[in-house]
Structure formats: structure tokens, C-alpha cells
Short mmCIF file of C-alpha atoms in Angstrom, two decimals:
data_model
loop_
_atom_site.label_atom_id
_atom_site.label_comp_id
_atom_site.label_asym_id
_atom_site.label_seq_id
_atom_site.Cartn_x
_atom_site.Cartn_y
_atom_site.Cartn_z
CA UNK A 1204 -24.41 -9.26 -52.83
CA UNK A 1205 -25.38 -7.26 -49.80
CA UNK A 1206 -25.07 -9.98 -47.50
CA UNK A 1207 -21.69 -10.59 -48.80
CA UNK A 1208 -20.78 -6.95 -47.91
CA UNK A 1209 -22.44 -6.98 -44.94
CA UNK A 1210 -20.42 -10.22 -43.45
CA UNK A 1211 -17.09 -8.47 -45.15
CA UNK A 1212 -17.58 -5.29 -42.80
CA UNK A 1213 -18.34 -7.12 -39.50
CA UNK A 1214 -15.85 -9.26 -40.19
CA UNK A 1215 -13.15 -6.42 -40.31
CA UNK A 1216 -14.49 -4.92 -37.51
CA UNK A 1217 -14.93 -8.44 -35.34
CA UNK A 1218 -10.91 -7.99 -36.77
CA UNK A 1219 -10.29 -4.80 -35.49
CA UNK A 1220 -12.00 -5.62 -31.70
CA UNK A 1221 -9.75 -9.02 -31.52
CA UNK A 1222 -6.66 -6.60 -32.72
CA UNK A 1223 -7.42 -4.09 -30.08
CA UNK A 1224 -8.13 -6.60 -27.56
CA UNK A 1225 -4.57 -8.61 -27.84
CA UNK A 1226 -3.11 -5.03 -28.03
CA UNK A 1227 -4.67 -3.77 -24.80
CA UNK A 1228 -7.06 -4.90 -22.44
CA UNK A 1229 -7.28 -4.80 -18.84
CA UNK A 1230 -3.48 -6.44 -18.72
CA UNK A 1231 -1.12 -3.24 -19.91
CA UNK A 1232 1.39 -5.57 -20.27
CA UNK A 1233 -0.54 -8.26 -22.47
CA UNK A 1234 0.73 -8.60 -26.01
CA UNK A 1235 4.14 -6.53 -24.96
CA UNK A 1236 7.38 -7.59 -25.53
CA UNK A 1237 9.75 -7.77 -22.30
CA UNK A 1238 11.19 -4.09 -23.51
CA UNK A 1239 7.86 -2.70 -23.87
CA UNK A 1240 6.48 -3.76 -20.43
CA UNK A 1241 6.07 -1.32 -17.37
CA UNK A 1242 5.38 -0.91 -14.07
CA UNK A 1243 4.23 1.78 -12.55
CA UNK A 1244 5.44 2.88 -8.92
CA UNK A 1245 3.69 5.43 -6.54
CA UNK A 1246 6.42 6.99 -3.97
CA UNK A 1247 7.50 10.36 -2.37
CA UNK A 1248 9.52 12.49 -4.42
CA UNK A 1249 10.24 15.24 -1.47
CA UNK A 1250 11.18 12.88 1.26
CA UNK A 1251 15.18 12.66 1.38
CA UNK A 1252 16.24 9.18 2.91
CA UNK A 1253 12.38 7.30 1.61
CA UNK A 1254 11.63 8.86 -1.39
CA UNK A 1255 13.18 12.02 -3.14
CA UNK A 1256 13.53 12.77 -6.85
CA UNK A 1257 17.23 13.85 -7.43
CA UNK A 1258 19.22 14.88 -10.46
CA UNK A 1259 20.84 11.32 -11.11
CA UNK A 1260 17.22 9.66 -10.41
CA UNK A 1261 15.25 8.50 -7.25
CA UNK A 1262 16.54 7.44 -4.12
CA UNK A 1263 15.40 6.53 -0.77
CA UNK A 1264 14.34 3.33 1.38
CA UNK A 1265 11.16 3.40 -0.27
CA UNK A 1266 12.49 3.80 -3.47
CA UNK A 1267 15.14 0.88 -2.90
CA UNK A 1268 12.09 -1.53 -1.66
CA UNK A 1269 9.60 -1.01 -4.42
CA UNK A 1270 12.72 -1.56 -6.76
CA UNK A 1271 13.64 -4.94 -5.14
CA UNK A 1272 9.47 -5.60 -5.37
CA UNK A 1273 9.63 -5.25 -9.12
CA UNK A 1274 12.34 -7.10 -9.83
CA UNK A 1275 11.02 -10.09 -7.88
CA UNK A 1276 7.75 -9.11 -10.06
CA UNK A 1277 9.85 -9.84 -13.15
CA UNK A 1278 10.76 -6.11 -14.14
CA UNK A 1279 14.14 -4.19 -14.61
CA UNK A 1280 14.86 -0.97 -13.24
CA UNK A 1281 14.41 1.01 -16.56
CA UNK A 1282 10.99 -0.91 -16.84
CA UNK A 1283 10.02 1.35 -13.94
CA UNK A 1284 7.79 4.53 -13.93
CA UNK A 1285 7.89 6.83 -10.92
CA UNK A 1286 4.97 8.43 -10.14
CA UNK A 1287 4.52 11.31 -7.26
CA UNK A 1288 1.89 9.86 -4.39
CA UNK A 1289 1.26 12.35 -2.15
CA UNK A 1290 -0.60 11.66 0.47
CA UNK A 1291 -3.99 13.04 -0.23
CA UNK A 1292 -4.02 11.47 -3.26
CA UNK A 1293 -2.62 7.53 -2.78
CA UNK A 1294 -6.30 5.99 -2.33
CA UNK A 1295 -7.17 7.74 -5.27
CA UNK A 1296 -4.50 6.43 -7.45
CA UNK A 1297 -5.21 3.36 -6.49
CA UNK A 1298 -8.79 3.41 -7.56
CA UNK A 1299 -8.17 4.91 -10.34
CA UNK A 1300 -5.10 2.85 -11.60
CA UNK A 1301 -2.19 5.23 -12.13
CA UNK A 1302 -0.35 3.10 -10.65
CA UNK A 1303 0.27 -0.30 -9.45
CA UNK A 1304 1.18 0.02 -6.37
CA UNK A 1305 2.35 2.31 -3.89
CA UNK A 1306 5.44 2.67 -1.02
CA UNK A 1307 5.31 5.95 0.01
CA UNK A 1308 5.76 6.18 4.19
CA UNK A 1309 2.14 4.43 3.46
CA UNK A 1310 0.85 3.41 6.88
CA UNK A 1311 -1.49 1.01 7.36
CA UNK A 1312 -4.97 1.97 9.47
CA UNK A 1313 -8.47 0.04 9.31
CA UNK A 1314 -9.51 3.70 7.40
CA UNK A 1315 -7.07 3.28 4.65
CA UNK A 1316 -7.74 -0.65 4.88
CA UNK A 1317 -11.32 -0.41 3.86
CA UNK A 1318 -10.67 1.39 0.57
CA UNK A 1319 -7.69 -0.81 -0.71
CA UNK A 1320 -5.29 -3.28 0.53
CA UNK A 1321 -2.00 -3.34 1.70
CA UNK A 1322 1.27 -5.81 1.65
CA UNK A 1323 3.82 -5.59 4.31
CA UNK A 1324 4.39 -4.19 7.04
CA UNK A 1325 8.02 -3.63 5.70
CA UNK A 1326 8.75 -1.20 8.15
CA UNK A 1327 7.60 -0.25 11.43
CA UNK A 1328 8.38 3.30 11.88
CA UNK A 1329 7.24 5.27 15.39
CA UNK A 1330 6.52 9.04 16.14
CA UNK A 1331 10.15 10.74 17.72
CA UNK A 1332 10.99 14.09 17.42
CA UNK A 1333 14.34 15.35 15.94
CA UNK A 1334 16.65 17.56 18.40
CA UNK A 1335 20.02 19.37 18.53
CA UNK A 1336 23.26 17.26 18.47
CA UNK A 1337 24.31 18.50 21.93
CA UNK A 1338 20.66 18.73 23.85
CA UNK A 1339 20.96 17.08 26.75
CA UNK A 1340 17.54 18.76 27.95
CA UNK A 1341 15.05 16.71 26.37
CA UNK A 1342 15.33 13.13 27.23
CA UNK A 1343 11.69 12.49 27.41
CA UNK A 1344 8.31 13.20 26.17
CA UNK A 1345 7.72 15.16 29.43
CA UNK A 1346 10.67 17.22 28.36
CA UNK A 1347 8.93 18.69 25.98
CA UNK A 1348 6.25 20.85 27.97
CA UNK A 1349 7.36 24.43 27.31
CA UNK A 1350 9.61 23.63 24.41
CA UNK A 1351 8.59 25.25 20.94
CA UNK A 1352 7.60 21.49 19.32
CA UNK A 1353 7.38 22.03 14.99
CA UNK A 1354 5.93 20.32 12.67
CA UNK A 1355 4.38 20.86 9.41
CA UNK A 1356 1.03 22.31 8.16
CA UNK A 1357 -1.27 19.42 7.92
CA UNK A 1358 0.08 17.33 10.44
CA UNK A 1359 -1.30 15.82 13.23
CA UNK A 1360 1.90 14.78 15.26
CA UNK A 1361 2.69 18.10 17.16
CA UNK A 1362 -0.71 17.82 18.18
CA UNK A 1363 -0.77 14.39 19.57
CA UNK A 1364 1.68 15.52 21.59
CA UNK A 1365 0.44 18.54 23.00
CA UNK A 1366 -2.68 16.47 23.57
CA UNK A 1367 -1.05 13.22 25.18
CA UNK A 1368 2.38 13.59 26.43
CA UNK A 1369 3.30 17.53 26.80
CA UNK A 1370 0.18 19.75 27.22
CA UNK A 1371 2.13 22.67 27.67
CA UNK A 1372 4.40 22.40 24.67
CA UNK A 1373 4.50 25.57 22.31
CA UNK A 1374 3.16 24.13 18.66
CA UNK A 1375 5.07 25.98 16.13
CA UNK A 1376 3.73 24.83 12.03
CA UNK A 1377 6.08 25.37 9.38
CA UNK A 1378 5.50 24.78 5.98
CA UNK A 1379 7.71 22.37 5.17
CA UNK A 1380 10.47 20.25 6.78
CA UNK A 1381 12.99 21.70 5.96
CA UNK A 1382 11.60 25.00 7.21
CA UNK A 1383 11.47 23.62 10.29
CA UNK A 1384 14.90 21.93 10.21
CA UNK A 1385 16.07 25.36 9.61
CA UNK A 1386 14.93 26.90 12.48
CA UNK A 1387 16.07 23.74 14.53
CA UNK A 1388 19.45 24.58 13.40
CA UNK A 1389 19.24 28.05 14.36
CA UNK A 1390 17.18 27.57 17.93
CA UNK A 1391 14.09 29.16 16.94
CA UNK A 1392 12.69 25.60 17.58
CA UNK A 1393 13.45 22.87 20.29
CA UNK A 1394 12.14 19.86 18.73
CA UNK A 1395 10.67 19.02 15.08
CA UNK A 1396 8.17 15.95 15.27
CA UNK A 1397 6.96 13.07 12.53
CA UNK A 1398 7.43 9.56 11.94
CA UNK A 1399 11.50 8.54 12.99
CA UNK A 1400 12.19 7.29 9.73
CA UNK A 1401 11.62 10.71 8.13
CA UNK A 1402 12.78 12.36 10.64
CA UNK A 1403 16.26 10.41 10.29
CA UNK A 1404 16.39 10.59 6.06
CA UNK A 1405 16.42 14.73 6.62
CA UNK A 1406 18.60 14.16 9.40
CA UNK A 1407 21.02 11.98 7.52
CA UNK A 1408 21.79 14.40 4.72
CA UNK A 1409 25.06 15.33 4.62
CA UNK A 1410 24.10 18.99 5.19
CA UNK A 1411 22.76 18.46 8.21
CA UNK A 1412 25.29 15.17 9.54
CA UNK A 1413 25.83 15.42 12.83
CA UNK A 1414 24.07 18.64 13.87
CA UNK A 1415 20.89 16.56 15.34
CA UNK A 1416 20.24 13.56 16.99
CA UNK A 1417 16.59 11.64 17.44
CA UNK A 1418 15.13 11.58 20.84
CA UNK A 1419 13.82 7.63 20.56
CA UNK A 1420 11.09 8.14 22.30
CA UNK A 1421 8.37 6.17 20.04
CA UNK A 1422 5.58 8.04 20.78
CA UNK A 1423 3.31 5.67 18.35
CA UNK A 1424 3.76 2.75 16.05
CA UNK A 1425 3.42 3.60 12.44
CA UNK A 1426 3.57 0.00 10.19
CA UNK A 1427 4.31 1.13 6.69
CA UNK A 1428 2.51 -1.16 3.80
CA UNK A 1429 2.50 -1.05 0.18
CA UNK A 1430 -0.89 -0.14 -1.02
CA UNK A 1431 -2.28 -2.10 -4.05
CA UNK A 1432 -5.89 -1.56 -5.48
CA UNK A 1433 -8.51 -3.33 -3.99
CA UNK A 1434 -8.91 -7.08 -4.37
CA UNK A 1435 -5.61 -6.96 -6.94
CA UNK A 1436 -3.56 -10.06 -6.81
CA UNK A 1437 -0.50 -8.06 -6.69
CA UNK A 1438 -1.17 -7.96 -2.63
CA UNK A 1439 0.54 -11.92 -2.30
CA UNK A 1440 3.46 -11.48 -4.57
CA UNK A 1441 4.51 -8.23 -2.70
CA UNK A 1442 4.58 -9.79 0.20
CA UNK A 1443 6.56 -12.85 -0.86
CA UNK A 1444 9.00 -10.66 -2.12
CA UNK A 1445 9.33 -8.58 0.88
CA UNK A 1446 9.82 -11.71 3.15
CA UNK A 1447 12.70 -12.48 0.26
CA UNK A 1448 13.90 -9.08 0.77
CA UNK A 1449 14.59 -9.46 4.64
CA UNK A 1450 15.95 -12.91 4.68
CA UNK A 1451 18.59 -12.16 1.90
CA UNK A 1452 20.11 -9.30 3.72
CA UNK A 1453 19.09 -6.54 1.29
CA UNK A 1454 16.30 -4.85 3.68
CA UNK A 1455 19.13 -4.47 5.85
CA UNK A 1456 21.36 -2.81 3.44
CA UNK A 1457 18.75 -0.37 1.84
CA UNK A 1458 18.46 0.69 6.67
CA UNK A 1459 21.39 0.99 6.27
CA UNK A 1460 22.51 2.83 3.34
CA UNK A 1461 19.01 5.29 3.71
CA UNK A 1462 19.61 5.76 7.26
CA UNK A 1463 23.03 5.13 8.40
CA UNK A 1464 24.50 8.43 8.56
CA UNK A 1465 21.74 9.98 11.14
CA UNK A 1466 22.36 6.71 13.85
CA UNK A 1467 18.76 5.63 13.29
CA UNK A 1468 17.83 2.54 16.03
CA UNK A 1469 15.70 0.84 13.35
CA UNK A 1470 12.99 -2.22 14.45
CA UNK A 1471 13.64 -5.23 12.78
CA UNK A 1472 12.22 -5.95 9.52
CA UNK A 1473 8.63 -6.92 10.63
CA UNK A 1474 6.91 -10.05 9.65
CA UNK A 1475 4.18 -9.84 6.89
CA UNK A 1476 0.96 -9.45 8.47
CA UNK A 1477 2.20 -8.21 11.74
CA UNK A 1478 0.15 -4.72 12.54
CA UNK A 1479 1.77 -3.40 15.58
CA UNK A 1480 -1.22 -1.27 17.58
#
């Protein structure tokens, strides 16, 4: 009679363990049905023009790319979960697996590369700085010795310029970009520095339309991936969605529509694989 009992209880736990296991597991999505499933998305949400959390939702280049990614991935918009990557924290979240992946003006360096791995390029963005409209003073790198250059705390791209192109250039750190926007609008700075592709989603707000212009002076190459946890298999159908995404026109729309407003001279969408140095 013992042994009876005995085989009863393991066998309602052996029940519970195979329950548990069809239920979760290292799949999230295994044993869901399609309305259950998610995916969860790492972006900006502070980056107008890439990523930025609004009231009707999120919207941005970045935001329009990982969307594209998922539904080529077999998920619907409202299958999506946002989740804020900032940029201290993407490896992490990675590692850890808060989220799947991550397209958040991510770019790829041999640093990054050795703790997870990326998909793309999908965009190759390059160091510029952001001037007034009608400037006709800085038209080079050089231009900007003895100019008040901002950028924001944190940053390393006034620096590199003050370092490499302009020595004499007058570093000014704000704490945001919009701070320094502000006082690019009201000539307390010359020149406001980061990647052109940020620089041109502030710029094309309609706020701010037409009051600045970028300088084009791509000062570096910054190739923008979509980070995915180490050795995940997620890594080859991102990037045979993004080569999808650039031959069916709708990389060009999401430039467009992201970008359009602030005149931004875009590269071409780059081939997968192809780390510009």
C-alpha cells in the first residue's frame, strides 16, 4: 500500500514538471496561442526621430525597423513590448534576457561585439554637428576652433573634436539635448555635436523645422546593429529581414518619414555585414 502511494505522488508531481514544462520553458512563447505570444523590443524612448515614447505610442526610425523585424519574425504590432534600453544598460539586457533584441542608435564596436552579437548594419550614421539655419560660418571641422561646441554629459563627441579636428573649440556640456538645442536657438552655443541621425530627429521636429541645418561633415562612421544575446539564433533572421526591408522600399520610407523634415543626406541602406571603419 505504500508503494502504491508512493508511485501516486511522483506521478503527480512527474505531472506537474511536464505541465510546467509545456507551459514555460526556455521558449516564452512555447505552448502560447498566437494572441498570447510576445516579443519584447529594447529601443530609446527620449530620442525624437529613432526612438521616443509619445502619447499615441512609439515612434522613430528605430522604432519603425524593429517593427518591420517582428513582423517578418511572425508577430503583430500589439504582440510587441517596448522596453527602455539606455545605453548603459543594453549589454546587460541582453544577458539577462529582458528583451529580445535591441535597436536603439546601437553601434557596433569589437567592445560591444565580444559580449553579444549584432545583426545589421541597418544604418550607417556619422558624427556632424547641428548649426543655425542661416550660419554660413562654419563650413568645416576647422570652423569650429573658437566656437562654443555642446554636447551632452557623458559624451565623448565634443571631445573627439576638440582632440582631432578643432583643438581650440570651447566644450560647453549640457544635460540633455534639448538643453543644448535651446541654447543653439538662442546663440549661447555655435554648434551641438552627436551622431547625424540624432542630430536630424531633434532637428526635424516641427518645433524646431527650419531653424537649423547639419553641417555634413562626417566626422566618424557609426554602423548601427541590432543587438541580440549572445550565440541566439535570432542574429540570421534579423538580418534576412533587414535585407527584405531595403529591397522592398520600406527602409526608405521609415528615412524618409523619421528624417525628412530636417534635409538629412542619409547613406544608403548598408549591406548586412558591412562594418564601415
Amino acid at each position: 500500500m505504500k508503494l502504491r502511494k508512493v508511485s501516486a505522488a511522483s506521478a503527480a508531481v512527474l505531472a506537474l514538471a511536464l505541465t510546467a514544462t509545456a507551459c514555460g520553458g526556455d521558449d516564452k512563447d512555447s505552448g502560447s496561442s498566437d494572441g498570447d505570444k510576445k516579443i519584447t523590443i529594447g529601443i530609446k524612448f527620449d530620442q525624437p526621430g529613432l526612438g521616443q515614447k509619445t502619447p499615441d505610442g512609439y515612434a522613430g526610425f528605430d522604432v519603425d525597423v524593429a517593427t518591420y523585424v517582428a513582423k517578418k519574425l511572425g508577430y503583430t504590432e500589439d504582440q510587441i513590448e517596448w522596453k527602455e534600453s539606455k545605453s548603459a544598460d543594453r549589454e546587460t539586457m541582453l544577458q539577462r534576457g529582458d528583451v529580445d533584441f535591441i535597436a536603439a542608435t546601437y553601434s557596433i564596436t569589437p567592445e560591444r561585439s565580444e559580449k553579444v552579437d549584432f545583426a545589421g548594419p541597418y544604418l550607417l550614421a556619422h558624427q556632424d554637428v547641428l548649426i543655425r539655419a542661416d550660419d554660413d560660418k562654419i563650413k568645416s571641422p576647422e570652423d569650429l576652433n573658437d566656437a562654443k561646441l555642446c554636447s551632452v554629459t557623458g559624451s565623448t563627441s565634443a571631445q573627439n573634436v576638440k582632440d582631432k579636428l578643432a583643438p581650440k573649440a570651447q566644450l560647453q556640456k549640457y544635460p540633455t539635448y534639448s538643453a543644448c538645442l535651446n541654447g543653439l536657438q538662442t546663440g549661447a552655443i555655435d554648434a551641438l555635436t552627436t551622431d547625424d541621425s540624432i542630430l536630424a530627429g531633434y532637428a526635424a521636429q516641427s518645433q524646431f523645422k527650419g531653424k537649423f541645418k547639419l553641417g555634413g561633415f562626417k566626422m566618424t562612421n557609426e554602423n548601427y546593429g541590432i543587438g541580440v544575446k549572445k550565440g541566439s539564433d535570432l542574429k540570421a533572421k534579423i538580418n534576412d529581414a533587414l535585407e527584405a526591408m531595403a529591397t522592398d522600399g520600406a527602409w526608405d520610407k521609415a528615412v524618409k518619414d523619421n528624417f525628412g523634415p530636417a534635409n538629412y543626406k542619409n547613406e544608403p541602406a548598408p549591406k548586412i555585414g558591412d562594418i564601415k571603419s
